[in-house]
């Protein structure tokens, strides 16, 4: 009689006619589905991280991070000692997780920031750390 009462109590607890065994099987199946979903998500993240998709473009990229500067345009000589010293202006844009990006990294903004009227050279710099935070900058030199 005690067995029958305990079986009825389990049926009420799990809400199942077949009792504890069927409920335990359902729990195990749910864990298997969760494990498979986690594995698929993990593989997708791994594939994306190894796919070379950096949030900031540059001529050379590092897997863990990037910090490079490269020349783009040179329009004149950098100047001789008799000319006025060069000014430098910099304008940057930033990206967070590749999801949010903001800023003005244009040549126009860099000229304004450096109070430059005549552009001599335009360079770019890129910085990226683990695809978490990235910066893209335009560096203008001139008079």
GROMACS .gro file of C-alpha atoms in nm:
model
  143
    1UNK     CA    1   0.000   0.000   0.000
    2UNK     CA    2   0.288   0.238   0.077
    3UNK     CA    3   0.427   0.175  -0.270
    4UNK     CA    4   0.097   0.268  -0.432
    5UNK     CA    5   0.077   0.589  -0.229
    6UNK     CA    6   0.432   0.688  -0.314
    7UNK     CA    7   0.368   0.613  -0.684
    8UNK     CA    8   0.055   0.831  -0.676
    9UNK     CA    9   0.251   1.109  -0.504
   10UNK     CA   10   0.519   1.095  -0.777
   11UNK     CA   11   0.249   1.107  -1.046
   12UNK     CA   12   0.105   1.419  -0.888
   13UNK     CA   13   0.449   1.573  -0.849
   14UNK     CA   14   0.556   1.516  -1.211
   15UNK     CA   15   0.206   1.535  -1.359
   16UNK     CA   16   0.263   1.223  -1.563
   17UNK     CA   17   0.072   0.896  -1.581
   18UNK     CA   18   0.389   0.694  -1.632
   19UNK     CA   19   0.550   0.825  -1.317
   20UNK     CA   20   0.903   0.916  -1.227
   21UNK     CA   21   1.083   0.720  -1.500
   22UNK     CA   22   0.917   0.907  -1.787
   23UNK     CA   23   0.972   1.246  -1.620
   24UNK     CA   24   1.341   1.165  -1.567
   25UNK     CA   25   1.373   1.068  -1.933
   26UNK     CA   26   1.219   1.402  -2.036
   27UNK     CA   27   1.468   1.591  -1.819
   28UNK     CA   28   1.759   1.401  -1.973
   29UNK     CA   29   1.630   1.474  -2.324
   30UNK     CA   30   1.601   1.846  -2.240
   31UNK     CA   31   1.962   1.844  -2.120
   32UNK     CA   32   2.070   1.677  -2.446
   33UNK     CA   33   1.893   1.943  -2.651
   34UNK     CA   34   2.054   2.220  -2.444
   35UNK     CA   35   2.397   2.059  -2.483
   36UNK     CA   36   2.354   2.032  -2.860
   37UNK     CA   37   2.238   2.393  -2.886
   38UNK     CA   38   2.536   2.507  -2.679
   39UNK     CA   39   2.773   2.307  -2.900
   40UNK     CA   40   2.628   2.454  -3.218
   41UNK     CA   41   2.651   2.806  -3.076
   42UNK     CA   42   3.011   2.746  -2.966
   43UNK     CA   43   3.109   2.617  -3.311
   44UNK     CA   44   2.943   2.919  -3.476
   45UNK     CA   45   3.137   3.158  -3.253
   46UNK     CA   46   3.462   2.971  -3.320
   47UNK     CA   47   3.405   2.977  -3.696
   48UNK     CA   48   3.329   3.351  -3.690
   49UNK     CA   49   3.638   3.429  -3.482
   50UNK     CA   50   3.868   3.225  -3.707
   51UNK     CA   51   3.710   3.354  -4.027
   52UNK     CA   52   3.930   3.664  -4.044
   53UNK     CA   53   3.642   3.904  -3.988
   54UNK     CA   54   3.796   4.199  -3.810
   55UNK     CA   55   3.582   4.489  -3.701
   56UNK     CA   56   3.841   4.740  -3.828
   57UNK     CA   57   4.002   4.695  -4.170
   58UNK     CA   58   4.377   4.729  -4.210
   59UNK     CA   59   4.641   4.603  -4.454
   60UNK     CA   60   4.766   4.353  -4.197
   61UNK     CA   61   4.561   4.190  -3.922
   62UNK     CA   62   4.641   4.008  -3.602
   63UNK     CA   63   4.413   3.748  -3.447
   64UNK     CA   64   4.443   3.884  -3.094
   65UNK     CA   65   4.491   4.247  -3.184
   66UNK     CA   66   4.611   4.499  -3.439
   67UNK     CA   67   4.782   4.836  -3.410
   68UNK     CA   68   4.921   4.964  -3.741
   69UNK     CA   69   4.980   5.289  -3.929
   70UNK     CA   70   5.021   5.304  -4.306
   71UNK     CA   71   5.056   5.575  -4.567
   72UNK     CA   72   4.785   5.643  -4.817
   73UNK     CA   73   4.853   5.963  -5.012
   74UNK     CA   74   5.151   6.200  -5.036
   75UNK     CA   75   5.087   6.514  -5.240
   76UNK     CA   76   5.406   6.715  -5.189
   77UNK     CA   77   5.745   6.718  -5.025
   78UNK     CA   78   5.735   6.714  -4.647
   79UNK     CA   79   5.901   7.051  -4.640
   80UNK     CA   80   6.245   7.197  -4.599
   81UNK     CA   81   6.383   7.379  -4.297
   82UNK     CA   82   6.292   7.713  -4.458
   83UNK     CA   83   5.920   7.637  -4.478
   84UNK     CA   84   5.669   7.649  -4.195
   85UNK     CA   85   5.655   7.346  -3.965
   86UNK     CA   86   5.405   7.075  -4.050
   87UNK     CA   87   5.077   7.056  -3.866
   88UNK     CA   88   4.900   6.730  -3.797
   89UNK     CA   89   4.529   6.664  -3.766
   90UNK     CA   90   4.367   6.338  -3.666
   91UNK     CA   91   4.006   6.218  -3.693
   92UNK     CA   92   3.885   5.879  -3.567
   93UNK     CA   93   3.586   5.649  -3.567
   94UNK     CA   94   3.538   5.362  -3.324
   95UNK     CA   95   3.358   5.030  -3.323
   96UNK     CA   96   3.242   4.826  -3.026
   97UNK     CA   97   3.199   4.450  -3.077
   98UNK     CA   98   3.140   4.518  -3.445
   99UNK     CA   99   2.784   4.607  -3.348
  100UNK     CA  100   2.808   4.981  -3.281
  101UNK     CA  101   3.022   5.222  -3.478
  102UNK     CA  102   3.046   5.599  -3.451
  103UNK     CA  103   3.273   5.885  -3.543
  104UNK     CA  104   3.398   6.090  -3.836
  105UNK     CA  105   3.732   5.971  -3.971
  106UNK     CA  106   3.721   6.180  -4.286
  107UNK     CA  107   4.006   6.386  -4.431
  108UNK     CA  108   3.787   6.695  -4.390
  109UNK     CA  109   3.748   6.633  -4.014
  110UNK     CA  110   4.122   6.568  -3.975
  111UNK     CA  111   4.201   6.893  -4.159
  112UNK     CA  112   3.967   7.086  -3.930
  113UNK     CA  113   4.115   6.925  -3.617
  114UNK     CA  114   4.470   7.021  -3.721
  115UNK     CA  115   4.376   7.363  -3.867
  116UNK     CA  116   4.530   7.257  -4.197
  117UNK     CA  117   4.456   7.430  -4.530
  118UNK     CA  118   4.713   7.260  -4.756
  119UNK     CA  119   4.736   6.880  -4.727
  120UNK     CA  120   5.076   6.719  -4.781
  121UNK     CA  121   5.007   6.362  -4.674
  122UNK     CA  122   4.720   6.140  -4.561
  123UNK     CA  123   4.786   5.831  -4.349
  124UNK     CA  124   4.558   5.588  -4.173
  125UNK     CA  125   4.587   5.396  -3.850
  126UNK     CA  126   4.387   5.101  -3.722
  127UNK     CA  127   4.371   4.952  -3.376
  128UNK     CA  128   4.174   4.645  -3.279
  129UNK     CA  129   4.175   4.439  -2.959
  130UNK     CA  130   4.012   4.093  -2.966
  131UNK     CA  131   3.733   4.228  -3.190
  132UNK     CA  132   3.594   4.404  -2.883
  133UNK     CA  133   3.704   4.762  -2.948
  134UNK     CA  134   3.841   4.899  -3.272
  135UNK     CA  135   3.958   5.242  -3.390
  136UNK     CA  136   4.008   5.367  -3.747
  137UNK     CA  137   4.184   5.702  -3.779
  138UNK     CA  138   4.282   5.935  -4.061
  139UNK     CA  139   4.600   6.137  -4.002
  140UNK     CA  140   4.653   6.448  -4.219
  141UNK     CA  141   4.977   6.646  -4.231
  142UNK     CA  142   5.019   6.981  -4.398
  143UNK     CA  143   5.028   7.357  -4.354
   0.00000   0.00000   0.00000
